[in-house]
Coordinates of C-alpha atoms in Angstrom, one line a residue:
F18 CA 61.0 19.2 -90.9
P19 CA 62.4 21.6 -88.1
F20 CA 62.8 18.0 -85.1
Q21 CA 64.3 16.6 -88.1
G22 CA 66.7 20.2 -88.6
C23 CA 67.9 20.4 -84.9
E24 CA 68.6 16.0 -85.2
F25 CA 70.5 16.8 -88.1
L26 CA 72.9 19.7 -86.2
F27 CA 72.6 17.7 -83.0
I28 CA 74.4 14.9 -84.9
L29 CA 76.9 17.5 -86.9
L30 CA 78.0 18.5 -83.3
K31 CA 79.1 14.9 -81.9
K32 CA 80.8 14.1 -85.1
S33 CA 82.9 17.5 -84.4
Q34 CA 83.4 17.0 -80.8
L35 CA 83.9 13.3 -82.0
F36 CA 87.0 14.7 -84.8
Q37 CA 88.3 16.9 -82.9
G38 CA 88.8 14.1 -79.9
K39 CA 90.8 11.6 -82.0
L40 CA 93.0 14.9 -83.4
I41 CA 93.5 15.1 -79.3
N42 CA 94.2 11.9 -79.4
K43 CA 96.6 11.4 -81.8
R44 CA 98.5 14.7 -80.9
K45 CA 99.3 13.2 -77.4
I46 CA 100.6 10.0 -79.1
R47 CA 103.0 12.0 -81.4
L48 CA 103.9 13.7 -77.8
K49 CA 104.6 10.7 -76.6
Q50 CA 106.7 9.1 -79.2
S51 CA 108.6 12.5 -78.9
R52 CA 109.5 12.4 -75.3
L53 CA 111.0 8.5 -75.5
I54 CA 113.2 10.2 -78.1
F55 CA 114.1 12.9 -77.4
G56 CA 113.2 13.4 -73.6
H57 CA 111.2 15.4 -71.6
H58 CA 110.6 18.9 -73.1
K59 CA 107.8 20.3 -71.2
P60 CA 108.1 23.9 -72.5
Y61 CA 107.6 22.8 -76.0
D62 CA 104.7 20.3 -74.9
N63 CA 102.8 22.9 -73.3
E64 CA 102.8 25.6 -75.4
A65 CA 102.7 22.9 -78.6
K66 CA 99.5 21.1 -76.7
G67 CA 98.4 24.8 -76.4
E68 CA 98.4 25.8 -79.8
E69 CA 96.9 23.1 -80.9
N70 CA 93.9 22.6 -78.9
M71 CA 93.1 26.5 -80.0
S72 CA 93.4 25.6 -83.5
L73 CA 91.2 22.3 -83.0
K74 CA 88.5 24.6 -81.2
K75 CA 88.9 27.6 -83.8
I76 CA 88.6 24.4 -86.4
A77 CA 85.4 22.8 -85.3
V78 CA 83.4 26.4 -84.3
L79 CA 84.4 26.9 -88.0
F80 CA 83.2 23.7 -89.1
L81 CA 79.9 24.7 -87.5
C82 CA 79.4 28.3 -88.6
A83 CA 79.8 26.8 -92.2
V84 CA 77.6 24.0 -91.4
L85 CA 74.8 26.5 -89.7
A86 CA 75.2 28.8 -92.1
V87 CA 74.9 26.0 -95.4
F88 CA 71.6 25.0 -93.0
V89 CA 69.8 28.1 -92.8
A90 CA 69.9 29.0 -96.3
A91 CA 69.3 25.7 -97.3
C92 CA 65.8 25.9 -95.0
G93 CA 65.4 29.7 -95.3
G94 CA 65.8 29.1 -99.7
S95 CA 63.4 26.0 -99.5
S96 CA 61.0 27.9 -97.5
S97 CA 60.3 30.8 -98.9
G98 CA 60.9 29.0 -102.1
S99 CA 57.3 27.1 -101.1
S100 CA 56.0 30.1 -99.1
S101 CA 56.0 32.2 -102.5
G102 CA 55.3 29.3 -105.0
T103 CA 52.5 28.8 -103.3
S104 CA 50.8 32.5 -103.0
S105 CA 51.7 32.5 -106.4
D106 CA 50.0 29.4 -107.9
S107 CA 47.3 30.5 -105.5
S108 CA 46.7 33.9 -107.7
S109 CA 48.0 33.1 -110.7
A110 CA 45.2 30.2 -110.8
S111 CA 42.4 32.8 -110.1
S112 CA 43.8 35.6 -112.8
D113 CA 45.8 33.7 -115.2
S114 CA 42.2 32.6 -117.3
S115 CA 41.4 36.5 -117.0
Q116 CA 45.0 38.1 -117.7
S117 CA 44.9 36.0 -120.6
I118 CA 41.3 37.8 -122.1
K119 CA 41.9 41.0 -124.8
P120 CA 40.0 43.6 -123.4
F121 CA 36.6 44.7 -124.8
T122 CA 33.6 46.9 -124.5
I123 CA 30.3 45.0 -124.3
K124 CA 27.3 47.4 -125.6
L125 CA 23.8 45.9 -124.0
A126 CA 20.9 48.0 -124.9
T127 CA 17.7 47.2 -122.5
H128 CA 14.0 48.3 -123.2
V129 CA 12.9 48.8 -119.7
P130 CA 13.4 51.2 -117.0
E131 CA 16.3 52.3 -115.3
D132 CA 14.6 51.1 -112.2
H133 CA 12.9 47.6 -113.8
Q134 CA 14.4 44.6 -112.3
V135 CA 15.5 43.2 -115.9
N136 CA 18.0 46.5 -116.0
L137 CA 18.4 45.9 -112.7
G138 CA 19.2 42.3 -113.6
M139 CA 21.7 43.8 -116.3
L140 CA 23.3 45.7 -114.3
K141 CA 24.2 42.6 -111.5
F142 CA 25.7 41.1 -114.8
K143 CA 28.6 44.2 -115.5
E144 CA 29.3 43.7 -112.0
L145 CA 29.9 39.9 -112.6
V146 CA 31.7 40.1 -115.8
E147 CA 33.8 42.7 -114.7
E148 CA 34.7 41.3 -111.2
K149 CA 35.3 38.1 -112.7
S150 CA 37.5 39.0 -115.7
N151 CA 39.0 41.6 -113.5
G152 CA 38.2 44.4 -115.7
Q153 CA 39.2 43.1 -118.8
I154 CA 35.8 43.1 -119.8
K155 CA 33.4 46.2 -119.7
V156 CA 30.0 46.3 -119.8
E157 CA 28.2 49.5 -120.8
V158 CA 24.2 48.8 -120.0
Y159 CA 21.7 51.2 -122.1
P160 CA 18.1 51.6 -120.5
N161 CA 14.7 52.7 -121.4
L162 CA 15.5 52.1 -125.0
Q163 CA 18.2 54.4 -125.6
L164 CA 19.9 52.9 -128.9
G165 CA 17.0 52.0 -130.7
S166 CA 13.4 50.7 -130.0
L167 CA 12.3 47.4 -129.5
R168 CA 12.8 46.3 -132.7
E169 CA 15.4 48.4 -133.7
Q170 CA 17.8 47.3 -130.5
V171 CA 17.5 43.5 -131.9
E172 CA 18.8 44.7 -135.2
A173 CA 21.4 46.2 -134.0
T174 CA 22.9 42.8 -132.4
Q175 CA 21.7 41.1 -135.4
M176 CA 24.0 43.7 -137.9
G177 CA 26.9 43.3 -134.7
T178 CA 25.9 47.5 -134.5
I179 CA 25.6 46.2 -130.9
E180 CA 26.9 43.5 -128.8
M181 CA 24.0 42.6 -126.6
T182 CA 20.2 42.8 -125.7
V183 CA 17.2 42.0 -123.7
T184 CA 14.4 41.8 -125.2
L185 CA 10.6 40.2 -125.4
A186 CA 9.8 37.1 -127.0
S187 CA 7.1 38.6 -128.7
V188 CA 9.3 40.6 -130.5
I189 CA 12.4 38.4 -131.4
S190 CA 9.4 36.0 -133.4
S191 CA 9.5 39.0 -135.5
F192 CA 12.6 38.1 -136.8
D193 CA 11.9 33.9 -136.4
A194 CA 7.8 33.0 -136.1
D195 CA 9.2 29.8 -135.1
L196 CA 8.7 31.4 -131.4
E197 CA 5.8 32.7 -132.0
V198 CA 4.4 29.6 -129.8
L199 CA 5.3 31.0 -126.7
Q200 CA 3.0 33.8 -127.2
Y201 CA -0.5 31.1 -127.9
P202 CA -2.6 31.9 -125.0
Y203 CA -2.7 29.4 -121.9
L204 CA -0.3 27.0 -124.0
L205 CA 2.8 27.7 -121.3
P206 CA 1.3 26.6 -117.8
S207 CA -0.7 29.7 -115.4
N208 CA 1.5 27.9 -112.0
E209 CA 5.1 30.0 -112.6
D210 CA 6.8 27.7 -110.9
E211 CA 6.0 24.7 -113.4
L212 CA 6.6 27.8 -116.3
W213 CA 10.1 27.7 -115.2
R214 CA 10.5 23.5 -115.1
I215 CA 10.1 23.8 -118.6
M216 CA 11.8 26.7 -119.6
D217 CA 15.0 26.2 -118.0
S218 CA 14.4 22.3 -119.5
E219 CA 16.1 21.0 -123.0
V220 CA 12.9 22.3 -124.3
G221 CA 13.8 26.0 -123.3
R222 CA 17.3 25.2 -124.6
T223 CA 16.0 23.8 -127.9
I224 CA 14.3 26.9 -128.4
A225 CA 16.6 28.8 -127.9
D226 CA 19.0 27.4 -129.9
S227 CA 17.1 27.5 -132.5
L228 CA 17.9 31.6 -132.4
E229 CA 21.0 30.6 -133.9
D230 CA 20.5 30.7 -137.9
D231 CA 19.2 34.2 -137.0
G232 CA 22.5 35.0 -135.9
F233 CA 21.8 35.3 -132.7
K234 CA 23.5 34.1 -129.6
A235 CA 20.0 33.2 -127.0
F236 CA 21.2 32.7 -123.3
S237 CA 18.6 32.1 -120.9
W238 CA 14.8 33.0 -120.5
W239 CA 14.0 36.2 -118.3
A240 CA 11.6 36.7 -116.0
S241 CA 8.5 39.9 -116.3
G242 CA 5.5 38.1 -115.4
Y243 CA 2.0 36.6 -116.8
K244 CA 0.0 39.6 -118.5
T245 CA -2.8 41.4 -117.5
L246 CA -5.2 43.2 -119.7
T247 CA -5.9 47.4 -118.8
A248 CA -8.3 49.4 -120.1
N249 CA -10.6 52.3 -118.8
K250 CA -13.4 49.1 -117.6
P251 CA -13.0 46.2 -116.0
L252 CA -12.2 42.8 -118.8
L253 CA -13.7 39.8 -117.6
S254 CA -14.9 37.9 -120.7
P255 CA -14.3 38.0 -124.0
D256 CA -18.0 40.1 -124.8
D257 CA -16.0 42.6 -122.9
L258 CA -13.4 42.4 -125.6
K259 CA -14.9 43.2 -128.5
G260 CA -14.6 46.7 -131.2
I261 CA -12.1 47.9 -128.3
K262 CA -9.3 49.0 -129.5
M263 CA -6.4 47.1 -128.4
R264 CA -2.8 47.5 -129.1
V265 CA -0.6 44.6 -129.1
V266 CA 3.2 44.6 -130.2
P267 CA 4.5 43.5 -134.1
S268 CA 3.0 40.2 -133.4
N269 CA 0.9 37.9 -135.9
I270 CA -0.4 35.7 -133.0
L271 CA -1.3 38.6 -130.9
I272 CA -3.6 40.3 -133.3
E273 CA -4.5 36.6 -134.1
Q274 CA -5.3 36.5 -130.4
F275 CA -7.2 39.3 -129.8
K276 CA -9.0 38.5 -133.4
A277 CA -10.6 36.1 -131.6
W278 CA -11.9 37.7 -128.4
G279 CA -13.6 40.2 -130.5
A280 CA -10.8 42.9 -130.0
N281 CA -10.0 45.3 -132.6
P282 CA -5.7 44.5 -132.3
I283 CA -3.4 47.5 -133.2
P284 CA 0.1 47.3 -133.5
I285 CA 1.8 49.8 -131.8
D286 CA 5.9 49.8 -130.7
F287 CA 6.5 50.0 -127.2
A288 CA 8.1 53.5 -127.3
E289 CA 4.8 54.6 -128.5
L290 CA 2.3 53.0 -125.9
Y291 CA 2.4 55.8 -123.5
T292 CA 1.8 58.6 -125.4
A293 CA -1.5 56.0 -127.7
L294 CA -3.5 55.3 -124.3
Q295 CA -3.2 59.0 -123.0
Q296 CA -4.1 59.8 -126.5
G297 CA -7.0 57.5 -127.4
T298 CA -5.3 55.8 -130.2
V299 CA -5.4 51.7 -128.8
E300 CA -8.4 52.1 -125.8
A301 CA -6.5 49.1 -124.1
Q302 CA -3.0 46.8 -123.6
E303 CA -1.3 43.9 -122.7
N304 CA 1.5 43.9 -120.3
P305 CA 2.7 42.4 -117.0
I306 CA 2.7 44.4 -113.5
D307 CA 6.1 45.2 -113.3
T308 CA 5.6 47.3 -117.0
I309 CA 2.6 48.8 -116.0
Y310 CA 3.5 50.2 -113.6
T311 CA 7.2 51.6 -114.6
T312 CA 6.2 52.8 -117.2
K313 CA 3.0 54.5 -115.2
V314 CA 0.1 52.9 -117.5
Y315 CA -2.9 53.4 -114.6
E316 CA -2.1 57.0 -114.4
V317 CA -4.3 56.6 -117.7
Q318 CA -5.6 53.5 -117.7
K319 CA -8.1 52.1 -113.9
H320 CA -8.3 48.5 -114.7
L321 CA -7.2 46.1 -113.9
S322 CA -7.7 42.4 -115.2
H323 CA -5.8 39.0 -113.5
L324 CA -6.3 36.5 -116.6
N325 CA -3.0 34.7 -116.6
H326 CA -3.1 33.8 -120.0
A327 CA 0.7 34.0 -121.1
Y328 CA 3.4 35.1 -119.7
Q329 CA 6.3 37.3 -120.9
L330 CA 9.7 35.5 -121.2
T331 CA 12.6 38.2 -121.8
I332 CA 15.6 36.7 -123.1
V333 CA 19.7 37.9 -123.3
L334 CA 20.4 37.7 -126.8
A335 CA 23.9 38.4 -129.0
N336 CA 25.7 39.1 -132.2
K337 CA 26.2 35.2 -132.5
N338 CA 29.6 36.3 -135.3
W339 CA 31.0 38.4 -132.8
F340 CA 30.1 35.9 -129.7
D341 CA 32.5 33.3 -131.9
S342 CA 34.9 35.5 -132.0
L343 CA 35.4 35.5 -128.7
Q344 CA 38.1 33.8 -126.4
P345 CA 37.2 30.7 -124.7
E346 CA 37.8 31.8 -121.5
A347 CA 35.7 35.2 -122.1
Q348 CA 32.8 33.0 -123.4
N349 CA 32.6 31.1 -120.3
I350 CA 32.7 34.8 -118.0
I351 CA 29.6 36.4 -120.1
I352 CA 27.8 32.7 -119.9
E353 CA 28.5 31.9 -116.3
A354 CA 27.7 36.1 -115.5
E355 CA 24.5 35.9 -117.2
R356 CA 23.4 32.6 -115.6
E357 CA 23.8 34.0 -112.2
A358 CA 22.1 37.2 -113.1
N359 CA 19.4 35.8 -114.0
E360 CA 18.9 33.6 -110.5
Y361 CA 18.8 37.0 -109.4
E362 CA 16.5 38.5 -112.1
R363 CA 14.0 36.0 -110.9
E364 CA 14.4 36.5 -107.8
L365 CA 14.5 40.1 -107.3
N366 CA 10.7 40.4 -110.0
K367 CA 8.8 38.3 -106.9
E368 CA 9.6 40.7 -105.1
K369 CA 8.9 42.9 -106.8
N370 CA 5.6 42.6 -108.5
A371 CA 4.2 42.2 -104.9
D372 CA 5.8 45.4 -104.3
Y373 CA 4.3 46.8 -107.6
M374 CA 0.0 44.9 -106.9
Q375 CA 0.0 47.1 -103.7
K376 CA 1.6 50.9 -106.0
L377 CA -0.9 50.0 -108.4
I378 CA -3.9 49.6 -105.7
D379 CA -2.5 52.8 -104.7
A380 CA -2.6 54.7 -107.3
G381 CA -6.3 54.1 -107.5
M382 CA -6.4 51.5 -110.0
T383 CA -9.2 48.7 -109.7
I384 CA -7.7 45.0 -109.9
H385 CA -10.1 42.2 -110.9
E386 CA -9.2 38.8 -110.6
L387 CA -11.3 36.8 -113.0
T388 CA -13.5 33.6 -112.0
D389 CA -12.4 30.4 -113.4
D390 CA -15.7 30.1 -115.4
Q391 CA -14.2 33.5 -116.4
I392 CA -10.8 32.5 -117.3
Q393 CA -12.3 29.4 -119.2
A394 CA -14.2 31.3 -121.6
F395 CA -11.6 33.1 -123.1
K396 CA -9.5 30.0 -122.8
D397 CA -12.1 27.4 -124.6
I398 CA -11.8 30.1 -127.8
A399 CA -7.8 30.0 -127.2
V400 CA -6.6 27.0 -127.5
Q401 CA -8.6 26.3 -130.5
L402 CA -6.1 28.7 -132.0
H403 CA -2.9 26.7 -131.3
D404 CA -3.1 24.1 -134.2
K405 CA -4.6 26.6 -136.1
L406 CA -1.3 29.1 -135.8
A407 CA 1.4 26.0 -135.9
Q408 CA 1.9 26.6 -139.5
T409 CA 5.7 25.7 -140.0
D410 CA 7.4 22.5 -139.2
G411 CA 9.1 24.1 -136.3
Q412 CA 6.4 25.4 -135.1
K413 CA 4.4 22.3 -134.6
K414 CA 7.6 20.8 -133.0
F415 CA 7.3 23.2 -130.0
V416 CA 4.5 23.0 -129.4
Q417 CA 4.0 19.7 -129.5
L418 CA 7.5 20.2 -126.7
I419 CA 5.4 22.2 -124.3
R420 CA 2.6 20.0 -124.6
D421 CA 4.6 16.7 -124.2
A422 CA 6.5 18.4 -120.6
Q423 CA 3.6 19.2 -118.9

């Protein structure tokens, strides 16, 4: 464009010179005609000629100034308009969707301590939501059962008292019995990568979406780890569990599981776990490594046995009516932020579990890795429970989906 502009000015300048030359030539002709008629009048001719030349020069200069002014104004307007248009377009593209969102605040409850990876994942969720919404959406995270017990926090979400919570699959199964299948011992793969392949597929999505009928908007499955057993003695076979008072999450499937293994299961809420172990109300419990460390179970239990019999799945829930009432832009921001926070939490879970294991050893716990034969003794009893426990159509459907996916 600059070269075209220069060429344009050059043409105008040439035309102005030609215009000026034509005027001068015409004036010379008129002067010659005048001399033929009236004779020589040099003083008049020179004066007139000087005045005429001066006038022509002024006209040419004024003409060029006018042209230049118009050209510069046009170029400047076009350039500034173009640049301002580009910047406004890009800024509006990034902020239009978030600026159109009506401000609101999300109360989100967790059941784990502040430094637990699930809670850290929820803090990442908070960061992402507030960033993606340009501060239009605020997230308040309440860790460590501040808003009630595990069940109370889920109930509060179901009723809409709070907007969101992250909870255990074993807890949500008390609201929807079909999800009990996720706790069936040895139903899900004992390899974590294989487990996530299934739970991130249509199988996991189908199970999560079934919670809509219970008033929940379910997001994705989060990591905690494979459950382990702790006690003040090694638990290496079903015989070691006979008669032992085993604390379990209030869940029918866990009660049946430990009964089948010979234990005496006692449902106790998570908030009361440490005290129950300390006072001897129960003698053993099951939880992932991260929970055992962060809740300081190692202070009251000295033996840990790896069975890899079940994975402690965690899921993020929202009140469905509340979520459905949000603007589509806000819904998309929450969905995207939860997905990204989930990826962050899973990676963090791997790192922290390796660290927790070493810390448990340093704290004096004895770690027992069961042999394949020892695990098989538990597995032979457990797999017989699957078809027996799957009573509803939903349970049977989910069991088959998981089996077919392996």
